[in-house]
CSV table of C-alpha atoms and ligand atoms in Angstrom, one decimal:
chain,number,residue,atom,x,y,z
A,1,UNK,CA,11.8,34.0,-15.7
A,2,UNK,CA,13.0,33.7,-12.2
A,3,UNK,CA,15.4,36.4,-12.8
A,4,UNK,CA,12.7,40.1,-12.4
A,5,UNK,CA,12.8,39.3,-8.3
A,6,UNK,CA,16.8,38.9,-8.1
A,7,UNK,CA,19.7,41.7,-7.7
A,8,UNK,CA,19.1,45.5,-8.3
A,9,UNK,CA,15.2,44.4,-9.0
A,10,UNK,CA,14.7,42.8,-5.9
A,11,UNK,CA,16.3,45.6,-4.2
A,12,UNK,CA,14.3,48.2,-5.9
A,13,UNK,CA,11.3,46.2,-4.9
A,14,UNK,CA,12.3,46.3,-1.1
A,15,UNK,CA,12.3,49.8,-0.8
A,16,UNK,CA,8.9,50.3,-1.5
A,17,UNK,CA,5.4,49.2,-0.6
A,18,UNK,CA,4.2,46.0,-2.8
A,19,UNK,CA,1.7,46.8,-4.9
A,20,UNK,CA,-1.2,43.6,-5.3
A,21,UNK,CA,-3.7,43.2,-7.4
A,22,UNK,CA,-6.8,41.7,-5.6
A,23,UNK,CA,-9.0,40.1,-8.3
A,24,UNK,CA,-12.4,39.1,-6.6
A,25,UNK,CA,-14.8,36.8,-8.3
A,26,UNK,CA,-17.4,36.3,-5.3
A,27,UNK,CA,-18.1,32.5,-3.9
A,28,UNK,CA,-18.2,31.6,0.1
A,29,UNK,CA,-15.3,34.7,1.0
A,30,UNK,CA,-17.4,37.4,-0.9
A,31,UNK,CA,-21.1,35.6,1.0
A,32,UNK,CA,-22.8,37.3,3.7
A,33,UNK,CA,-24.2,34.9,6.6
A,34,UNK,CA,-27.7,35.3,8.4
A,35,UNK,CA,-26.5,34.8,11.4
A,36,UNK,CA,-22.6,33.8,13.3
A,37,UNK,CA,-22.9,30.0,12.6
A,38,UNK,CA,-24.4,30.1,9.4
A,39,UNK,CA,-21.7,28.2,7.9
A,40,UNK,CA,-23.6,25.9,6.2
A,41,UNK,CA,-26.6,27.6,3.6
A,42,UNK,CA,-25.2,31.2,3.9
A,43,UNK,CA,-25.8,30.9,0.3
A,44,UNK,CA,-29.5,31.4,1.1
A,45,UNK,CA,-28.9,34.9,2.1
A,46,UNK,CA,-28.5,35.9,-1.2
A,47,UNK,CA,-25.7,38.4,-0.7
A,48,UNK,CA,-22.5,38.5,-2.4
A,49,UNK,CA,-20.2,41.5,-1.9
A,50,UNK,CA,-18.1,43.2,-4.6
A,51,UNK,CA,-14.3,43.1,-3.9
A,52,UNK,CA,-14.5,46.8,-3.2
A,53,UNK,CA,-17.1,46.7,-0.6
A,54,UNK,CA,-15.7,43.6,1.1
A,55,UNK,CA,-12.1,44.9,1.7
A,56,UNK,CA,-13.7,47.8,3.3
A,57,UNK,CA,-15.8,45.7,5.5
A,58,UNK,CA,-12.2,43.4,6.5
A,59,UNK,CA,-10.6,46.5,8.1
A,60,UNK,CA,-7.0,46.6,7.5
A,61,UNK,CA,-5.1,43.6,6.2
A,62,UNK,CA,-1.8,44.6,5.5
A,63,UNK,CA,-1.3,48.5,6.2
A,64,UNK,CA,2.5,47.8,4.5
A,65,UNK,CA,0.5,46.8,1.0
A,66,UNK,CA,-0.4,49.1,-1.4
A,67,UNK,CA,-3.9,46.5,-2.8
A,68,UNK,CA,-5.3,47.2,-5.7
A,69,UNK,CA,-9.4,46.1,-6.0
A,70,UNK,CA,-10.4,44.3,-9.4
A,71,UNK,CA,-13.7,43.3,-9.5
A,72,UNK,CA,-14.4,40.7,-11.9
A,73,UNK,CA,-17.3,38.8,-10.9
A,74,UNK,CA,-19.6,38.1,-7.9
A,75,UNK,CA,-21.1,34.6,-8.1
A,76,UNK,CA,-20.6,31.3,-6.1
A,77,UNK,CA,-18.2,29.5,-7.9
A,78,UNK,CA,-20.4,26.5,-8.8
A,79,UNK,CA,-21.5,29.1,-11.5
A,80,UNK,CA,-17.9,29.9,-13.0
A,81,UNK,CA,-18.1,28.5,-16.1
A,82,UNK,CA,-15.3,28.3,-19.3
A,83,UNK,CA,-15.8,31.5,-20.5
A,84,UNK,CA,-14.9,32.9,-17.3
A,85,UNK,CA,-11.3,31.4,-17.4
A,86,UNK,CA,-10.6,32.5,-20.4
A,87,UNK,CA,-12.1,36.3,-19.7
A,88,UNK,CA,-9.9,35.6,-16.3
A,89,UNK,CA,-6.6,35.1,-17.7
A,90,UNK,CA,-7.0,37.8,-20.4
A,91,UNK,CA,-8.1,40.1,-17.4
A,92,UNK,CA,-4.6,39.4,-15.7
A,93,UNK,CA,-2.0,39.2,-18.4
A,94,UNK,CA,-3.6,43.0,-19.5
A,95,UNK,CA,-3.8,43.9,-15.8
A,96,UNK,CA,0.0,43.6,-16.0
A,97,UNK,CA,0.5,45.3,-19.3
A,98,UNK,CA,-1.4,48.3,-17.9
A,99,UNK,CA,0.6,48.3,-14.7
A,100,UNK,CA,3.6,46.3,-14.2
A,101,UNK,CA,4.3,47.8,-11.2
A,102,UNK,CA,2.4,45.4,-9.8
A,103,UNK,CA,4.5,42.9,-7.6
A,104,UNK,CA,1.9,39.9,-7.0
A,105,UNK,CA,-1.5,39.3,-8.2
A,106,UNK,CA,-4.5,38.1,-5.9
A,107,UNK,CA,-7.8,36.0,-7.0
A,108,UNK,CA,-10.4,35.4,-4.4
A,109,UNK,CA,-12.5,32.3,-5.6
A,110,UNK,CA,-15.1,30.1,-3.9
A,111,UNK,CA,-13.8,27.3,-3.4
A,112,UNK,CA,-15.8,24.6,-5.2
A,113,UNK,CA,-14.1,25.4,-8.5
A,114,UNK,CA,-11.3,27.0,-6.9
A,115,UNK,CA,-8.3,24.4,-7.7
A,116,UNK,CA,-9.9,24.4,-12.1
A,117,UNK,CA,-9.6,28.5,-12.2
A,118,UNK,CA,-6.1,27.8,-10.3
A,119,UNK,CA,-5.1,25.2,-13.4
A,120,UNK,CA,-6.6,26.6,-16.2
A,121,UNK,CA,-4.9,30.2,-15.2
A,122,UNK,CA,-1.4,28.0,-14.3
A,123,UNK,CA,-1.7,26.5,-17.9
A,124,UNK,CA,-2.5,29.7,-19.4
A,125,UNK,CA,-0.3,32.4,-18.2
A,126,UNK,CA,3.1,33.4,-18.8
A,127,UNK,CA,4.1,35.7,-15.5
A,128,UNK,CA,7.1,35.5,-13.2
A,129,UNK,CA,5.4,37.7,-10.1
A,130,UNK,CA,3.6,35.2,-7.7
A,131,UNK,CA,-0.2,34.4,-8.5
A,132,UNK,CA,-1.7,33.5,-5.7
A,133,UNK,CA,-6.1,32.0,-5.5
A,134,UNK,CA,-7.1,31.6,-2.4
A,135,UNK,CA,-10.6,31.5,-1.2
A,136,UNK,CA,-12.7,30.9,2.3
A,137,UNK,CA,-14.9,27.8,4.4
A,138,UNK,CA,-16.8,30.6,6.7
A,139,UNK,CA,-18.5,33.6,4.9
A,140,UNK,CA,-16.3,37.0,6.3
A,141,UNK,CA,-18.9,37.6,8.8
A,142,UNK,CA,-19.6,34.4,10.8
A,143,UNK,CA,-17.5,32.7,13.9
A,144,UNK,CA,-13.9,32.0,13.3
A,145,UNK,CA,-14.0,32.9,9.6
A,146,UNK,CA,-11.4,32.2,7.5
A,147,UNK,CA,-12.0,35.1,4.9
A,148,UNK,CA,-9.4,37.6,6.5
A,149,UNK,CA,-6.6,35.5,7.6
A,150,UNK,CA,-6.2,33.6,3.8
A,151,UNK,CA,-6.5,36.9,2.4
A,152,UNK,CA,-3.6,37.9,4.4
A,153,UNK,CA,-1.7,34.9,4.3
A,154,UNK,CA,-2.4,35.2,0.2
A,155,UNK,CA,-0.9,38.5,0.5
A,156,UNK,CA,2.2,37.6,2.5
A,157,UNK,CA,2.4,35.2,-0.4
A,158,UNK,CA,2.1,37.1,-3.2
A,159,UNK,CA,4.5,39.3,-1.7
A,160,UNK,CA,7.6,36.6,-1.6
A,161,UNK,CA,10.2,36.9,-3.9
A,162,UNK,CA,10.8,33.1,-2.9
A,163,UNK,CA,7.1,32.4,-4.5
A,164,UNK,CA,8.0,33.8,-7.6
A,165,UNK,CA,8.5,32.0,-10.8
A,166,UNK,CA,6.4,29.1,-9.5
A,167,UNK,CA,3.2,29.5,-11.5
A,168,UNK,CA,-0.2,29.4,-9.8
A,169,UNK,CA,-0.5,29.2,-6.4
A,170,UNK,CA,-3.3,28.0,-4.3
A,171,UNK,CA,-3.2,29.2,-0.2
A,172,UNK,CA,-5.4,28.2,2.2
A,173,UNK,CA,-5.5,27.7,5.9
A,174,UNK,CA,-1.7,28.8,5.1
A,175,UNK,CA,-0.2,26.6,3.3
A,176,UNK,CA,0.8,26.9,-0.4
A,177,UNK,CA,-0.1,24.5,-2.7
A,178,UNK,CA,0.4,24.3,-6.8
A,179,UNK,CA,-2.6,24.6,-8.7
A,180,UNK,CA,-1.6,21.2,-10.5
A,181,UNK,CA,-1.9,18.9,-7.8
A,182,UNK,CA,-4.2,20.9,-5.4
A,183,UNK,CA,-7.6,19.8,-4.6
A,184,UNK,CA,-10.4,20.6,-2.7
A,185,UNK,CA,-10.7,17.5,0.2
A,186,UNK,CA,-13.2,18.3,2.2
A,187,UNK,CA,-16.8,20.3,2.5
A,188,UNK,CA,-16.3,22.6,5.9
A,189,UNK,CA,-12.7,22.2,6.9
A,190,UNK,CA,-11.1,25.1,6.9
A,191,UNK,CA,-7.9,22.8,5.7
A,192,UNK,CA,-9.9,22.3,3.2
A,193,UNK,CA,-7.2,21.7,0.4
A,194,UNK,CA,-4.7,19.2,0.3
A,195,UNK,CA,-2.3,18.0,-2.8
A,196,UNK,CA,-2.7,14.4,-2.5
A,197,UNK,CA,0.9,12.5,-2.5
A,198,UNK,CA,3.0,15.6,-2.6
A,199,UNK,CA,1.9,17.6,0.5
A,200,UNK,CA,2.7,21.7,0.6
A,201,UNK,CA,5.0,23.6,-1.1
A,202,UNK,CA,5.3,26.0,2.2
A,203,UNK,CA,3.1,27.0,4.9
A,204,UNK,CA,3.1,30.9,5.9
A,205,UNK,CA,3.2,31.5,9.6
A,206,UNK,CA,1.6,33.5,11.5
A,207,UNK,CA,3.9,36.6,11.2
A,208,UNK,CA,2.9,36.3,7.4
A,209,UNK,CA,6.6,34.6,6.9
A,210,UNK,CA,6.8,32.0,4.0
A,211,UNK,CA,9.1,29.1,4.3
A,212,UNK,CA,10.3,27.0,0.9
A,213,UNK,CA,10.3,23.2,1.3
A,214,UNK,CA,10.4,22.2,-2.3
A,215,UNK,CA,9.3,23.7,-5.7
A,216,UNK,CA,6.9,22.4,-8.0
A,217,UNK,CA,7.6,20.7,-11.4
A,218,UNK,CA,7.4,23.0,-14.3
A,219,UNK,CA,7.6,22.2,-17.9
A,220,UNK,CA,10.6,23.9,-19.5
A,221,UNK,CA,9.2,27.1,-21.2
A,222,UNK,CA,6.3,27.3,-22.8
A,223,UNK,CA,4.1,25.0,-25.0
A,224,UNK,CA,1.6,25.4,-27.1
A,225,UNK,CA,-1.8,25.1,-25.6
A,226,UNK,CA,-1.1,27.6,-23.0
A,227,UNK,CA,-1.2,30.5,-25.7
A,228,UNK,CA,-4.8,32.2,-25.5
A,229,UNK,CA,-4.1,34.4,-28.7
A,230,UNK,CA,-6.8,33.6,-31.2
A,231,UNK,CA,-8.9,31.7,-28.5
A,232,UNK,CA,-12.5,32.5,-28.5
A,233,UNK,CA,-13.7,29.4,-26.7
A,234,UNK,CA,-13.1,26.3,-25.2
A,235,UNK,CA,-14.2,23.0,-26.8
A,236,UNK,CA,-16.8,20.9,-25.0
A,237,UNK,CA,-15.5,18.2,-22.9
A,238,UNK,CA,-16.7,16.3,-20.4
A,239,UNK,CA,-15.8,14.2,-17.4
A,240,UNK,CA,-17.8,10.3,-17.2
A,241,UNK,CA,-17.6,8.4,-14.0
A,242,UNK,CA,-17.1,5.0,-13.5
A,243,UNK,CA,-18.8,3.2,-10.9
A,244,UNK,CA,-20.1,-0.6,-10.4
A,245,UNK,CA,-23.0,-1.2,-12.4
A,246,UNK,CA,-22.4,2.1,-14.5
A,247,UNK,CA,-24.0,1.8,-18.5
A,248,UNK,CA,-23.3,3.5,-21.4
A,249,UNK,CA,-26.4,5.9,-21.5
A,250,UNK,CA,-24.3,9.0,-20.3
A,251,UNK,CA,-21.6,8.2,-22.8
A,252,UNK,CA,-23.9,7.9,-25.4
A,253,UNK,CA,-26.0,11.0,-24.3
A,254,UNK,CA,-22.7,12.8,-24.8
A,255,UNK,CA,-21.8,11.8,-27.9
A,256,UNK,CA,-25.0,12.6,-29.4
A,257,UNK,CA,-24.7,16.1,-27.7
A,258,UNK,CA,-21.3,16.9,-29.7
A,259,UNK,CA,-18.7,16.2,-26.9
A,260,UNK,CA,-15.3,16.9,-28.9
A,261,UNK,CA,-13.6,14.8,-25.8
A,262,UNK,CA,-14.4,12.5,-22.9
A,263,UNK,CA,-12.4,11.9,-19.5
A,264,UNK,CA,-13.3,8.4,-18.2
A,265,UNK,CA,-12.9,8.8,-14.8
A,266,UNK,CA,-12.1,5.1,-14.4
A,267,UNK,CA,-12.2,2.4,-11.7
A,268,UNK,CA,-9.0,2.8,-9.6
A,269,UNK,CA,-6.1,2.2,-11.2
A,270,UNK,CA,-8.2,3.8,-14.5
A,271,UNK,CA,-10.7,1.0,-16.3
A,272,UNK,CA,-13.7,2.3,-17.4
A,273,UNK,CA,-16.6,-0.1,-15.5
A,274,UNK,CA,-17.5,-3.0,-18.2
A,275,UNK,CA,-20.6,-1.5,-19.0
A,276,UNK,CA,-19.6,1.9,-20.3
A,277,UNK,CA,-16.1,0.6,-22.6
A,278,UNK,CA,-18.0,-0.5,-25.4
A,279,UNK,CA,-19.8,3.2,-25.6
A,280,UNK,CA,-16.1,4.7,-25.0
A,281,UNK,CA,-15.0,2.6,-28.4
A,282,UNK,CA,-17.6,4.1,-30.1
A,283,UNK,CA,-17.7,7.5,-29.1
A,284,UNK,CA,-13.4,6.4,-30.5
A,285,UNK,CA,-14.8,5.7,-33.8
A,286,UNK,CA,-16.7,8.8,-34.0
A,287,UNK,CA,-14.3,11.0,-33.8
A,288,UNK,CA,-14.3,11.6,-29.6
A,289,UNK,CA,-10.8,12.4,-28.1
A,290,UNK,CA,-11.4,9.6,-24.8
A,291,UNK,CA,-8.9,10.2,-22.3
A,292,UNK,CA,-9.0,6.7,-19.8
A,293,UNK,CA,-8.1,8.6,-15.8
A,294,UNK,CA,-9.0,7.8,-12.4
A,295,UNK,CA,-10.9,8.4,-9.8
A,296,UNK,CA,-8.5,7.4,-7.3
A,297,UNK,CA,-6.8,10.5,-5.4
A,298,UNK,CA,-3.4,9.3,-5.9
A,299,UNK,CA,-3.9,7.9,-9.5
A,300,UNK,CA,-2.2,7.1,-12.3
A,301,UNK,CA,-3.0,6.3,-15.6
A,302,UNK,CA,0.0,4.8,-17.7
A,303,UNK,CA,0.3,4.4,-21.8
A,304,UNK,CA,-0.6,0.7,-22.2
A,305,UNK,CA,-2.2,-2.1,-24.9
A,306,UNK,CA,-5.3,-2.4,-23.1
A,307,UNK,CA,-6.0,1.4,-23.9
A,308,UNK,CA,-3.9,1.5,-27.0
A,309,UNK,CA,-5.8,-1.3,-28.8
A,310,UNK,CA,-8.9,0.8,-28.3
A,311,UNK,CA,-7.5,3.9,-29.3
A,312,UNK,CA,-8.3,5.2,-26.0
A,313,UNK,CA,-5.3,8.2,-24.7
A,314,UNK,CA,-3.9,7.9,-21.0
A,315,UNK,CA,-4.6,10.7,-18.7
A,316,UNK,CA,-1.4,10.3,-16.6
A,317,UNK,CA,-1.5,11.2,-13.0
A,318,UNK,CA,-3.8,14.5,-13.1
A,319,UNK,CA,-7.2,14.5,-11.1
A,320,UNK,CA,-10.9,14.4,-14.1
A,321,UNK,CA,-11.0,17.5,-13.6
A,322,UNK,CA,-7.5,19.1,-14.3
A,323,UNK,CA,-7.3,17.0,-16.9
A,324,UNK,CA,-10.6,17.9,-18.5
A,325,UNK,CA,-9.0,21.6,-18.6
A,326,UNK,CA,-5.4,20.3,-20.7
A,327,UNK,CA,-7.5,18.4,-23.4
A,328,UNK,CA,-9.9,21.7,-23.6
A,329,UNK,CA,-6.6,23.6,-24.4
A,330,UNK,CA,-5.0,20.8,-26.3
A,331,UNK,CA,-8.2,20.4,-28.6
A,332,UNK,CA,-7.4,24.4,-29.6
A,333,UNK,CA,-4.5,23.3,-30.7
A,334,UNK,CA,-4.5,19.6,-32.4
A,335,UNK,CA,-6.8,17.0,-33.1
A,336,UNK,CA,-4.4,14.3,-33.7
A,337,UNK,CA,-4.9,11.5,-30.8
A,338,UNK,CA,-1.1,11.0,-31.1
A,339,UNK,CA,-0.1,14.9,-30.8
A,340,UNK,CA,-3.3,15.5,-27.7
A,341,UNK,CA,-1.5,12.4,-25.9
A,342,UNK,CA,1.8,13.9,-25.7
A,343,UNK,CA,0.4,17.6,-25.1
A,344,UNK,CA,-1.7,15.5,-22.0
A,345,UNK,CA,1.5,14.0,-21.3
A,346,UNK,CA,3.7,17.2,-21.0
A,347,UNK,CA,2.0,18.4,-18.2
B,401,LIG,N1,-18.4,27.2,-1.2
B,401,LIG,C1,-18.9,27.8,-2.6
B,401,LIG,C2,-18.2,28.4,-3.7
B,401,LIG,O1,-17.6,27.0,-4.5
B,401,LIG,C3,-20.4,28.4,-2.2
B,401,LIG,C4,-21.5,27.8,-1.5
B,401,LIG,C5,-22.4,27.6,-1.9
B,401,LIG,O2,-23.1,28.2,-2.7
B,401,LIG,O3,-23.5,27.2,-1.1
B,401,LIG,O4,-18.3,29.7,-4.0
């Protein structure tokens, strides 16, 4: 799948201006602040610009690139829901089908759920061109905003032949992270995203040059859960956080609400608190798929006896919120716990 940019194809790309689609979804990136230092409560303005309008306010960002703006949503990413992921993935696929000359895709997104959207797209898109998700920590009309800086870096990444075939990537603060591991680690710092334990794939310098230092590990070939054909909606899957003294009330309520899966974000190294464990076992008995994860930033939960005796699956090293997305997709294809277990650890 990486071959599109090699040999004659690469020469053809280099001999014309790159064309990059910029899909706007809203977020801090698109929010208008009320004053220069409105870095915290800027959403109080109630103004979120569409990507067309926003790009005109940003001036000449990258004159050597043909930017194709595509409006998708204009909302804070706290409002992004799984139906938006399905629609966005299909939009990207149809955009490429209709305009095969595009060299890359940039998605601008609020930072709150950016890592979840990026991971869903990584699992469901089959593209060899770069797909870059970026955002901002400060609105574009505030002092020291990272909005233009991040978009410029994302455009550079979207044009970079070295980043083709690497799946969906997150670009923030001039760092390139794989969607699988990228997570927001800071509320207000501009260096908001990291890949804990693994570090960035690449850095983007002041001239927009991409220095690739390592490759992400990707499953060989397409796996069944990545195919959205026939998937009209995603099943309900919830995350339950363990903490000292947590009881079973939340777990029982989720089972009563009809959840199909529960990710137990356990106490490191990856155990539910005593107060919730029996409720998880009861959930399994009611047909809910329960997966043990850990709330540790660099955690992993291998398959082990104390889980298998309770019928609970092992979550591996994905964060609880990323694991939830894999389980949602897995449940569109399978319900047998052994099959679901294999799918969870395949990614
Ligand atoms: N950073 C948020 C987002 O992900 C927006 C901030 C807010 O809603 O206050 O869109």
